[in-house]
Short mmCIF file of C-alpha atoms in Angstrom, two decimals:
data_model
loop_
_atom_site.label_atom_id
_atom_site.label_comp_id
_atom_site.label_asym_id
_atom_site.label_seq_id
_atom_site.Cartn_x
_atom_site.Cartn_y
_atom_site.Cartn_z
CA MET A 1 181.83 75.27 129.83
CA ARG A 2 183.70 72.03 129.17
CA ILE A 3 187.46 71.78 129.59
CA LEU A 4 190.14 69.24 128.73
CA ALA A 5 193.03 69.33 131.22
CA ILE A 6 196.48 67.88 130.50
CA ASP A 7 199.42 67.35 132.84
CA THR A 8 202.87 66.04 131.89
CA ALA A 9 204.94 68.35 134.09
CA LEU A 10 206.07 65.85 136.73
CA GLU A 11 205.98 62.09 137.31
CA ALA A 12 202.62 61.35 135.71
CA CYS A 13 200.83 61.61 132.40
CA SER A 14 197.25 62.74 133.01
CA ALA A 15 194.17 64.09 131.29
CA CYS A 16 190.54 64.65 132.19
CA VAL A 17 187.42 66.37 130.88
CA LEU A 18 185.37 68.40 133.33
CA ASP A 19 182.14 70.36 132.92
CA ALA A 20 181.91 73.62 134.88
CA GLY A 21 179.97 73.08 138.08
CA ALA A 22 180.39 69.29 138.02
CA SER A 23 181.83 67.56 141.06
CA ALA A 24 183.72 64.92 139.09
CA PRO A 25 185.24 64.66 135.60
CA LEU A 26 183.32 63.10 132.73
CA ALA A 27 186.43 61.07 131.94
CA ARG A 28 189.85 60.83 133.56
CA GLU A 29 193.10 58.87 133.28
CA GLN A 30 196.40 59.24 135.11
CA ILE A 31 199.50 57.06 134.57
CA PRO A 32 202.47 57.43 136.95
CA MET A 33 205.69 57.68 134.93
CA GLN A 34 209.07 59.35 135.12
CA ARG A 35 209.79 59.19 131.38
CA GLY A 36 207.91 58.49 128.19
CA HIS A 37 205.32 61.27 128.35
CA ALA A 38 205.72 62.04 124.64
CA GLU A 39 204.74 58.51 123.64
CA ALA A 40 201.97 58.12 126.23
CA LEU A 41 200.13 61.45 126.09
CA LEU A 42 198.19 61.44 122.81
CA PRO A 43 196.93 57.83 123.14
CA LEU A 44 195.88 58.69 126.72
CA VAL A 45 194.01 61.81 125.56
CA ALA A 46 192.31 59.76 122.83
CA ARG A 47 191.09 57.24 125.41
CA VAL A 48 189.79 60.00 127.67
CA MET A 49 187.98 61.78 124.82
CA ALA A 50 186.43 58.49 123.65
CA GLY A 51 184.34 58.56 126.81
CA VAL A 52 183.12 62.14 126.33
CA PRO A 53 179.83 62.80 124.49
CA GLY A 54 180.48 65.10 121.54
CA GLY A 55 184.22 64.41 121.50
CA PHE A 56 186.73 67.14 120.73
CA PRO A 57 184.19 69.55 119.13
CA SER A 58 182.40 69.76 122.50
CA LEU A 59 185.43 71.31 124.22
CA ASP A 60 185.28 75.00 125.16
CA ARG A 61 188.76 75.29 126.67
CA ILE A 62 192.05 73.41 127.11
CA ALA A 63 194.22 73.65 130.25
CA VAL A 64 197.78 72.45 130.62
CA THR A 65 200.33 72.52 133.43
CA VAL A 66 203.17 74.89 132.58
CA GLY A 67 205.59 74.21 135.41
CA PRO A 68 207.67 74.09 137.36
CA GLY A 69 208.54 70.60 136.20
CA SER A 70 210.49 68.51 133.73
CA PHE A 71 211.83 70.48 130.75
CA THR A 72 210.81 67.76 128.29
CA GLY A 73 207.52 66.96 130.00
CA LEU A 74 206.39 70.58 129.97
CA ARG A 75 207.09 71.02 126.30
CA VAL A 76 205.28 67.77 125.42
CA GLY A 77 202.13 68.79 127.28
CA ILE A 78 202.11 72.39 126.10
CA ALA A 79 202.68 71.44 122.45
CA ALA A 80 199.84 68.90 122.60
CA ALA A 81 197.47 71.35 124.31
CA ARG A 82 198.17 74.04 121.74
CA ALA A 83 197.61 71.61 118.86
CA ILE A 84 194.33 70.34 120.33
CA GLY A 85 193.18 73.90 121.02
CA LEU A 86 193.91 74.89 117.44
CA ALA A 87 192.02 71.90 116.04
CA ALA A 88 189.07 72.34 118.41
CA LYS A 89 189.04 76.14 118.03
CA ALA A 90 189.22 76.43 121.82
CA PRO A 91 191.43 78.76 123.91
CA VAL A 92 194.35 77.20 125.80
CA VAL A 93 195.31 78.30 129.32
CA GLY A 94 198.34 77.52 131.45
CA VAL A 95 198.10 76.33 135.06
CA SER A 96 201.00 76.42 137.52
CA THR A 97 201.92 72.99 138.87
CA LEU A 98 202.39 74.44 142.36
CA SER A 99 198.96 76.10 142.22
CA ALA A 100 197.40 72.77 141.26
CA LEU A 101 199.05 71.12 144.28
CA LEU A 102 197.85 73.92 146.55
CA ALA A 103 194.28 74.06 145.22
CA PRO A 104 192.78 71.20 147.29
CA LEU A 105 194.35 72.63 150.46
CA VAL A 106 192.90 76.08 149.76
CA ALA A 107 189.50 74.55 148.98
CA SER A 108 189.48 72.79 152.35
CA ALA A 109 189.28 76.24 154.04
CA ASP A 110 192.17 75.31 156.34
CA ARG A 111 193.14 78.33 158.44
CA ARG A 112 196.85 77.48 158.54
CA LEU A 113 199.68 78.53 156.24
CA LEU A 114 199.55 76.28 153.16
CA ALA A 115 202.55 75.37 151.04
CA ALA A 116 203.49 73.19 148.08
CA ALA A 117 206.98 71.91 147.35
CA ILE A 118 208.31 69.94 144.40
CA ASP A 119 211.62 68.11 144.77
CA ALA A 120 214.12 69.92 142.54
CA ARG A 121 217.01 67.68 143.70
CA HIS A 122 220.41 68.81 144.95
CA GLY A 123 218.90 70.01 148.25
CA ALA A 124 216.43 72.39 146.61
CA VAL A 125 212.70 72.60 145.97
CA TYR A 126 210.24 74.54 143.86
CA PHE A 127 208.16 76.25 146.53
CA GLN A 128 205.04 78.35 146.96
CA ALA A 129 203.08 79.32 150.07
CA VAL A 130 199.68 80.93 150.57
CA ALA A 131 197.78 82.30 153.55
CA PRO A 132 194.25 81.13 154.45
CA GLY A 133 191.95 82.14 151.60
CA GLY A 134 194.65 81.75 148.97
CA ARG A 135 196.59 85.02 149.31
CA THR A 136 200.17 84.46 148.10
CA VAL A 137 202.78 84.67 150.85
CA VAL A 138 205.69 83.21 148.88
CA ALA A 139 205.53 83.43 145.09
CA PRO A 140 206.67 80.37 143.11
CA ALA A 141 210.44 80.09 143.41
CA HIS A 142 213.38 77.69 143.28
CA MET A 143 215.20 77.69 146.63
CA PRO A 144 217.25 75.57 149.04
CA VAL A 145 215.18 73.41 151.37
CA ARG A 146 216.47 75.37 154.38
CA ASP A 147 215.16 78.62 152.89
CA ALA A 148 211.74 77.06 152.37
CA VAL A 149 211.63 76.02 156.02
CA ARG A 150 212.24 79.62 157.11
CA TYR A 151 208.90 80.61 155.59
CA LEU A 152 207.00 77.94 157.53
CA GLY A 153 205.73 78.42 161.05
CA SER A 154 204.62 75.56 163.30
CA GLY A 155 201.33 74.14 162.11
CA ALA A 156 201.86 74.87 158.42
CA VAL A 157 200.56 72.31 155.93
CA ILE A 158 202.67 71.23 152.96
CA SER A 159 201.99 69.03 149.94
CA GLY A 160 203.89 67.80 146.90
CA SER A 161 206.86 65.54 146.23
CA GLY A 162 209.16 67.95 148.08
CA GLY A 163 206.92 67.95 151.15
CA PRO A 164 208.73 65.15 153.02
CA ILE A 165 212.11 66.80 152.45
CA VAL A 166 210.91 70.15 153.76
CA ALA A 167 209.04 68.52 156.67
CA ALA A 168 212.16 66.58 157.70
CA GLU A 169 214.29 69.73 157.63
CA ALA A 170 211.60 71.60 159.59
CA MET A 171 211.54 68.90 162.24
CA GLN A 172 215.30 69.25 162.74
CA SER A 173 214.72 72.97 163.29
CA GLY A 174 212.00 72.33 165.86
CA ILE A 175 209.17 73.38 163.54
CA ASP A 176 206.07 71.19 163.50
CA VAL A 177 204.80 70.87 159.91
CA THR A 178 201.82 68.81 158.76
CA LEU A 179 202.46 66.76 155.62
CA ALA A 180 199.28 66.71 153.52
CA ASP A 181 200.52 64.30 150.86
CA ALA A 182 203.58 63.59 148.78
CA GLU A 183 201.95 62.82 145.44
CA PRO A 184 204.36 62.94 142.48
CA ALA A 185 201.90 65.00 140.43
CA PRO A 186 198.80 67.15 141.01
CA GLU A 187 195.32 65.67 140.81
CA ILE A 188 194.28 66.36 137.23
CA ALA A 189 190.74 67.43 138.20
CA TRP A 190 192.23 70.40 140.08
CA VAL A 191 194.18 71.39 136.97
CA ALA A 192 190.84 71.44 135.17
CA ARG A 193 189.13 73.52 137.87
CA LEU A 194 191.93 76.08 137.87
CA GLY A 195 191.81 76.13 134.09
CA LEU A 196 188.10 76.94 134.17
CA ALA A 197 188.78 79.89 136.49
CA ALA A 198 191.79 81.19 134.54
CA ASP A 199 191.80 84.23 132.28
CA PRO A 200 192.80 83.13 128.76
CA GLY A 201 194.30 86.57 128.19
CA GLY A 202 196.72 86.26 131.10
CA ALA A 203 197.24 82.56 131.82
CA LEU A 204 199.30 81.83 128.75
CA PRO A 205 200.29 78.26 127.82
CA LYS A 206 204.05 78.78 127.98
CA PRO A 207 206.65 77.10 130.21
CA LEU A 208 207.21 78.48 133.71
CA TYR A 209 210.93 77.99 134.35
CA LEU A 210 212.10 78.90 137.85
CA ARG A 211 215.75 77.99 137.31
CA ALA A 212 218.22 77.64 134.47
CA PRO A 213 218.43 74.22 132.74
CA ASP A 214 221.05 71.72 133.91
CA ALA A 215 222.49 71.44 130.40
CA ARG A 216 225.16 74.01 129.52
CA PRO A 217 226.85 74.84 126.21
CA GLN A 218 230.29 73.22 126.00
CA ASP A 219 232.21 76.33 125.08
CA GLY A 220 235.53 74.55 125.41
CA ALA A 221 234.66 72.20 122.55
CA ARG A 222 233.20 74.87 120.30
CA ILE A 223 234.80 75.21 116.88
CA ALA A 224 235.75 78.77 116.02
CA ARG A 225 233.91 80.30 113.07
CA ARG A 226 235.92 81.53 110.12
#
């Protein structure tokens, strides 16, 4: 099975093509960016696919990160994945951004509590934690940094852009946390691997929102209907 993975959820625009059972992608590109995913994604995907024998018709599945992440970024990636899946007649699956951050830690067979945190600003993070073997301990949630620390015991390992914030708060509480990395986005090859393992019937390519959007309707300026 061959899969195209796409990620525009956080501070990178990424794509890769991976064959099931392969140790490395056939083609891969990742560009760090905070904005501009909509303009960068399709040219990036075209460059990646140019290095893949058989091109788009050779794809058996498409995977895309569905959040948590940027409202605009998620919609850009999901829309592109759906369009490519339709054209290639390939199913599209959604992959949680937090799961993609956790995947390399789980694969390492580390026997400690493993966590991923994404900086959600304003003293909060998107957070998920799993026990050794991948059993979920804390389901994906939006929470204050202090609440995330309460789930971590000494020796826990944490990754993601919110990792340093949580680790600093844990240190102030006397909890020793190991910081795995603070990458702004998941490694795209892990998005592909999770996409290969996903069930197309359950892992739907739709946004995973863990909190309400910052934008609010301006009811005070609304014009009354007649």
